[in-house]
Amino acid sequence: MSCSHKIYVIIPAAGSGSRMGKNSNKLFMKIGDKTVIERTLDAFNNYGNIYAIVVTNEENLEELRRLQNTNYPFIKSVILGGNSRTESVSKGVDELANIEDGPTADDYVFIHDGARCMITKDVIDNCVEGLADNKVCVAGVQAKNTIKVVHDGIVESTPDRSTLYEVQTPQCFHYNVLKKSYGNAKENNIEATDDTALAELLGYKVAIVEGSYSNIKITTPEDIIFAQGIS
Ligand code: C5P
């Protein structure tokens, strides 16, 4: 899909992978012949005309810089993250202002978890389309299961399932709105696993675009088996 706006992706990849039960970063586990992070990078690199910032940890900094210099010149910067995903993304947002050919106000910025390596071109297309009509959008899928609101082990309510979506990444913004959203989060010490929630707090409308049930976040060992099955 052609797009008159420049497109950037911030890839938070600085997690510890503790739920994988391993000491090393889950993003370097293999699915077939490639690692999780390589698959994620391939999806955006192959899409074309996207610049990336990868946020990583001390342990993987050198390896990611090696990947940048060999296979992935679309990565404009590899930087160190923080103790939370919000902090890591926030550093990525700051870094956008430092890179050569950085974004202008209305350019598009996606935030995409390094761990969501099954992202497809169709989902990226949907995000690009979503930003043509909205300042903020997020890939999501309708909840397949009934979801309960629970307090202290007791069900408080059962929301109508047709109104419930599970959101994924990409979480997508026009650059000026992203800067405002993360600026506010930093000022007020707000943590979020869902970046677009930070824009909601400022009153922006967030559109849902179609994600995919296979766009899973590699988190626990069975996710690797699932990803191997569909890759
Ligand atoms: O922890 P969780 O699975 O929600 O992490 C989602 C993404 O955020 C992963 O790709 C992970 O590497 C990244 N992350 C990060 N910095 C952190 C924690 C998580 O970049 N401190």
Tab-separated table of C-alpha atoms and ligand atoms in Angstrom:
chain	number	residue	atom	x	y	z
A	1	MET	CA	0.000	0.000	0.000
A	2	SER	CA	1.428	3.421	-0.916
A	3	CYS	CA	1.321	6.098	1.766
A	4	SER	CA	2.291	9.770	1.532
A	5	HIS	CA	3.320	9.864	5.198
A	6	LYS	CA	6.632	8.505	6.407
A	7	ILE	CA	6.206	5.458	8.655
A	8	TYR	CA	8.320	4.620	11.714
A	9	VAL	CA	8.096	1.661	14.057
A	10	ILE	CA	9.368	1.565	17.627
A	11	ILE	CA	10.027	-2.028	18.636
A	12	PRO	CA	10.230	-2.565	22.411
A	13	ALA	CA	12.420	-5.634	22.874
A	14	ALA	CA	13.972	-5.053	26.291
A	15	GLY	CA	11.860	-7.468	28.354
A	16	SER	CA	13.311	-10.122	30.609
A	17	GLY	CA	11.025	-12.959	29.486
A	18	SER	CA	10.445	-14.130	33.057
A	19	ARG	CA	7.137	-15.821	32.139
A	20	MET	CA	9.035	-17.964	29.642
A	21	GLY	CA	10.862	-19.501	32.584
A	22	LYS	CA	14.239	-18.639	31.055
A	23	ASN	CA	16.935	-16.273	32.126
A	24	SER	CA	17.702	-15.126	28.618
A	25	ASN	CA	15.571	-12.865	26.414
A	26	LYS	CA	12.674	-14.813	24.846
A	27	LEU	CA	13.114	-12.779	21.683
A	28	PHE	CA	16.184	-14.825	20.841
A	29	MET	CA	14.357	-18.156	20.964
A	30	LYS	CA	14.013	-19.792	17.553
A	31	ILE	CA	10.834	-20.479	15.595
A	32	GLY	CA	11.967	-22.605	12.659
A	33	ASP	CA	15.220	-21.167	11.349
A	34	LYS	CA	14.778	-17.624	12.709
A	35	THR	CA	14.584	-16.000	16.086
A	36	VAL	CA	11.450	-14.266	17.332
A	37	ILE	CA	13.020	-10.813	16.922
A	38	GLU	CA	14.273	-11.579	13.401
A	39	ARG	CA	10.734	-12.569	12.375
A	40	THR	CA	9.364	-9.337	13.795
A	41	LEU	CA	12.035	-7.299	12.013
A	42	ASP	CA	11.423	-9.181	8.739
A	43	ALA	CA	7.717	-8.288	8.785
A	44	PHE	CA	8.425	-4.538	8.812
A	45	ASN	CA	11.568	-4.657	6.683
A	46	ASN	CA	9.774	-6.639	3.976
A	47	TYR	CA	6.783	-4.274	4.103
A	48	GLY	CA	9.114	-1.545	2.850
A	49	ASN	CA	9.458	2.205	3.445
A	50	ILE	CA	9.440	1.872	7.217
A	51	TYR	CA	12.197	3.106	9.540
A	52	ALA	CA	12.689	1.291	12.855
A	53	ILE	CA	13.970	2.038	16.318
A	54	VAL	CA	14.704	-1.033	18.410
A	55	VAL	CA	14.764	-0.770	22.179
A	56	THR	CA	16.744	-3.503	23.873
A	57	ASN	CA	18.663	-4.408	27.043
A	58	GLU	CA	22.415	-4.490	27.862
A	59	GLU	CA	22.604	-8.216	27.198
A	60	ASN	CA	21.323	-8.013	23.625
A	61	LEU	CA	22.582	-4.595	22.551
A	62	GLU	CA	25.592	-5.895	20.664
A	63	GLU	CA	23.637	-8.625	18.841
A	64	LEU	CA	20.946	-6.168	17.752
A	65	ARG	CA	23.544	-3.687	16.511
A	66	ARG	CA	25.102	-6.556	14.544
A	67	LEU	CA	21.701	-7.367	12.995
A	68	GLN	CA	21.235	-3.671	12.192
A	69	ASN	CA	24.577	-3.515	10.390
A	70	THR	CA	24.128	-6.754	8.475
A	71	ASN	CA	20.536	-7.595	7.528
A	72	TYR	CA	18.411	-4.693	8.698
A	73	PRO	CA	19.601	-1.255	7.566
A	74	PHE	CA	15.976	-0.051	8.007
A	75	ILE	CA	16.816	0.067	11.743
A	76	LYS	CA	17.870	3.668	12.335
A	77	SER	CA	18.811	3.247	15.965
A	78	VAL	CA	19.237	0.559	18.626
A	79	ILE	CA	18.927	1.948	22.139
A	80	LEU	CA	18.721	0.741	25.718
A	81	GLY	CA	15.283	0.393	27.308
A	82	GLY	CA	14.083	0.784	30.872
A	83	ASN	CA	12.565	-1.198	33.702
A	84	SER	CA	9.053	-1.218	32.287
A	85	ARG	CA	7.605	-1.406	28.791
A	86	THR	CA	6.323	2.155	29.162
A	87	GLU	CA	9.824	3.374	30.008
A	88	SER	CA	11.304	1.460	27.065
A	89	VAL	CA	8.757	2.865	24.605
A	90	SER	CA	9.178	6.348	26.055
A	91	LYS	CA	12.908	6.165	25.295
A	92	GLY	CA	12.054	5.084	21.756
A	93	VAL	CA	9.724	8.065	21.386
A	94	ASP	CA	12.512	10.415	22.567
A	95	GLU	CA	14.934	8.784	20.139
A	96	LEU	CA	12.700	9.604	17.157
A	97	ALA	CA	13.715	13.239	17.619
A	98	ASN	CA	17.422	12.316	17.354
A	99	ILE	CA	17.544	10.230	14.205
A	100	GLU	CA	18.369	11.516	10.773
A	101	ASP	CA	15.202	12.011	8.668
A	102	GLY	CA	13.062	11.777	11.791
A	103	PRO	CA	9.283	12.180	11.696
A	104	THR	CA	7.339	15.405	11.236
A	105	ALA	CA	4.065	16.087	13.081
A	106	ASP	CA	1.750	14.078	10.856
A	107	ASP	CA	4.024	11.163	10.059
A	108	TYR	CA	2.960	7.739	11.309
A	109	VAL	CA	4.537	5.932	14.247
A	110	PHE	CA	3.695	2.341	15.139
A	111	ILE	CA	4.692	0.720	18.390
A	112	HIS	CA	5.040	-3.006	17.929
A	113	ASP	CA	6.150	-5.536	20.537
A	114	GLY	CA	9.298	-7.368	19.515
A	115	ALA	CA	7.562	-10.464	20.895
A	116	ARG	CA	4.677	-10.309	18.367
A	117	CYS	CA	6.558	-12.018	15.585
A	118	MET	CA	3.546	-13.414	13.693
A	119	ILE	CA	2.429	-9.959	12.488
A	120	THR	CA	1.323	-10.021	8.835
A	121	LYS	CA	1.343	-7.522	5.991
A	122	ASP	CA	-2.468	-7.380	6.126
A	123	VAL	CA	-2.436	-6.157	9.716
A	124	ILE	CA	0.208	-3.525	8.880
A	125	ASP	CA	-1.956	-2.430	5.905
A	126	ASN	CA	-4.967	-2.086	8.221
A	127	CYS	CA	-2.919	0.120	10.566
A	128	VAL	CA	-1.723	2.364	7.731
A	129	GLU	CA	-5.330	2.710	6.529
A	130	GLY	CA	-6.485	3.383	10.089
A	131	LEU	CA	-4.139	6.337	10.455
A	132	ALA	CA	-5.433	7.914	7.249
A	133	ASP	CA	-8.751	8.625	9.023
A	134	ASN	CA	-7.737	8.736	12.691
A	135	LYS	CA	-4.977	10.272	14.815
A	136	VAL	CA	-4.691	7.056	16.825
A	137	CYS	CA	-5.600	3.450	16.119
A	138	VAL	CA	-4.799	0.009	17.443
A	139	ALA	CA	-4.971	-3.500	16.024
A	140	GLY	CA	-7.455	-5.664	17.883
A	141	VAL	CA	-9.661	-8.732	17.638
A	142	GLN	CA	-13.092	-9.369	19.078
A	143	ALA	CA	-12.963	-11.303	22.330
A	144	LYS	CA	-13.666	-14.984	21.671
A	145	ASN	CA	-14.341	-15.763	25.298
A	146	THR	CA	-16.827	-14.335	27.749
A	147	ILE	CA	-14.984	-11.961	30.051
A	148	LYS	CA	-15.946	-11.306	33.664
A	149	VAL	CA	-15.054	-8.334	35.830
A	150	VAL	CA	-13.884	-9.857	39.107
A	151	HIS	CA	-13.069	-8.343	42.490
A	152	ASP	CA	-11.687	-10.388	45.372
A	153	GLY	CA	-12.598	-13.633	43.585
A	154	ILE	CA	-16.233	-12.631	43.083
A	155	VAL	CA	-17.775	-11.760	39.716
A	156	GLU	CA	-18.905	-8.180	39.696
A	157	SER	CA	-20.319	-8.044	36.172
A	158	THR	CA	-20.379	-9.714	32.759
A	159	PRO	CA	-19.872	-7.132	29.991
A	160	ASP	CA	-21.625	-7.756	26.670
A	161	ARG	CA	-19.039	-9.734	24.699
A	162	SER	CA	-19.851	-8.020	21.408
A	163	THR	CA	-18.394	-4.790	22.832
A	164	LEU	CA	-15.112	-6.383	23.957
A	165	TYR	CA	-11.898	-6.390	21.937
A	166	GLU	CA	-8.487	-7.731	22.793
A	167	VAL	CA	-5.939	-5.206	21.662
A	168	GLN	CA	-2.597	-6.159	20.228
A	169	THR	CA	0.186	-4.192	18.643
A	170	PRO	CA	0.792	-2.251	16.366
A	171	GLN	CA	-0.455	0.641	18.458
A	172	CYS	CA	-0.411	3.516	15.999
A	173	PHE	CA	-0.193	7.285	16.228
A	174	HIS	CA	0.399	10.432	14.301
A	175	TYR	CA	3.763	11.563	15.684
A	176	ASN	CA	2.505	14.777	17.332
A	177	VAL	CA	-0.149	12.840	19.290
A	178	LEU	CA	2.360	10.180	20.310
A	179	LYS	CA	4.692	12.854	21.683
A	180	LYS	CA	1.888	14.479	23.667
A	181	SER	CA	0.672	11.118	25.012
A	182	TYR	CA	4.112	9.980	26.190
A	183	GLY	CA	4.963	13.504	27.419
A	184	ASN	CA	1.912	13.373	29.677
A	185	ALA	CA	2.748	9.824	30.841
A	186	LYS	CA	6.271	10.889	31.793
A	187	GLU	CA	5.100	14.006	33.615
A	188	ASN	CA	2.524	12.084	35.636
A	189	ASN	CA	4.387	8.791	36.079
A	190	ILE	CA	1.741	6.775	34.247
A	191	GLU	CA	2.503	3.151	33.296
A	192	ALA	CA	0.577	1.462	30.488
A	193	THR	CA	0.834	-1.850	28.668
A	194	ASP	CA	-1.462	-0.339	26.037
A	195	ASP	CA	0.126	2.760	24.470
A	196	THR	CA	-3.094	4.064	22.956
A	197	ALA	CA	-4.631	4.244	26.459
A	198	LEU	CA	-2.227	7.160	27.017
A	199	ALA	CA	-3.906	9.007	24.138
A	200	GLU	CA	-7.356	8.146	25.523
A	201	LEU	CA	-6.338	9.904	28.724
A	202	LEU	CA	-5.842	13.089	26.706
A	203	GLY	CA	-9.280	12.742	25.108
A	204	TYR	CA	-8.226	11.386	21.699
A	205	LYS	CA	-10.521	8.916	19.950
A	206	VAL	CA	-8.793	5.600	19.347
A	207	ALA	CA	-10.015	3.535	16.394
A	208	ILE	CA	-9.818	-0.259	16.370
A	209	VAL	CA	-8.501	-1.785	13.162
A	210	GLU	CA	-8.584	-5.471	12.353
A	211	GLY	CA	-5.735	-7.405	13.933
A	212	SER	CA	-5.372	-11.145	13.663
A	213	TYR	CA	-5.893	-14.050	16.068
A	214	SER	CA	-2.464	-15.308	15.033
A	215	ASN	CA	-0.779	-11.998	15.987
A	216	ILE	CA	0.141	-13.446	19.381
A	217	LYS	CA	2.713	-12.155	21.832
A	218	ILE	CA	5.287	-14.826	22.550
A	219	THR	CA	5.062	-14.967	26.349
A	220	THR	CA	4.951	-18.549	27.661
A	221	PRO	CA	6.459	-21.797	26.246
A	222	GLU	CA	3.192	-22.929	24.575
A	223	ASP	CA	3.222	-19.734	22.480
A	224	ILE	CA	6.407	-20.969	20.783
A	225	ILE	CA	4.694	-24.263	19.907
A	226	PHE	CA	1.650	-22.391	18.519
A	227	ALA	CA	3.891	-20.061	16.478
A	228	GLN	CA	5.824	-23.034	15.093
A	229	GLY	CA	2.501	-24.603	14.092
A	230	ILE	CA	1.320	-21.613	12.069
A	231	SER	CA	4.661	-20.420	10.651
B	1	C5P	O1	6.331	-7.985	29.156
B	1	C5P	P1	5.520	-7.978	27.914
B	1	C5P	O2	5.386	-9.341	27.298
B	1	C5P	O3	4.219	-7.246	28.011
B	1	C5P	O4	6.407	-7.142	26.885
B	1	C5P	C1	5.920	-6.709	25.638
B	1	C5P	C2	7.093	-6.196	24.825
B	1	C5P	O5	7.721	-5.124	25.532
B	1	C5P	C3	8.167	-7.274	24.604
B	1	C5P	O6	8.564	-7.244	23.236
B	1	C5P	C4	9.273	-6.888	25.563
B	1	C5P	O7	10.557	-7.235	25.088
B	1	C5P	C5	9.111	-5.363	25.662
B	1	C5P	N1	9.575	-4.794	26.953
B	1	C5P	C6	10.529	-3.766	26.934
B	1	C5P	N2	11.006	-3.245	28.118
B	1	C5P	C7	10.576	-3.729	29.292
B	1	C5P	C8	9.595	-4.765	29.341
B	1	C5P	C9	9.112	-5.270	28.141
B	1	C5P	O8	10.947	-3.330	25.849
B	1	C5P	N3	11.103	-3.238	30.409
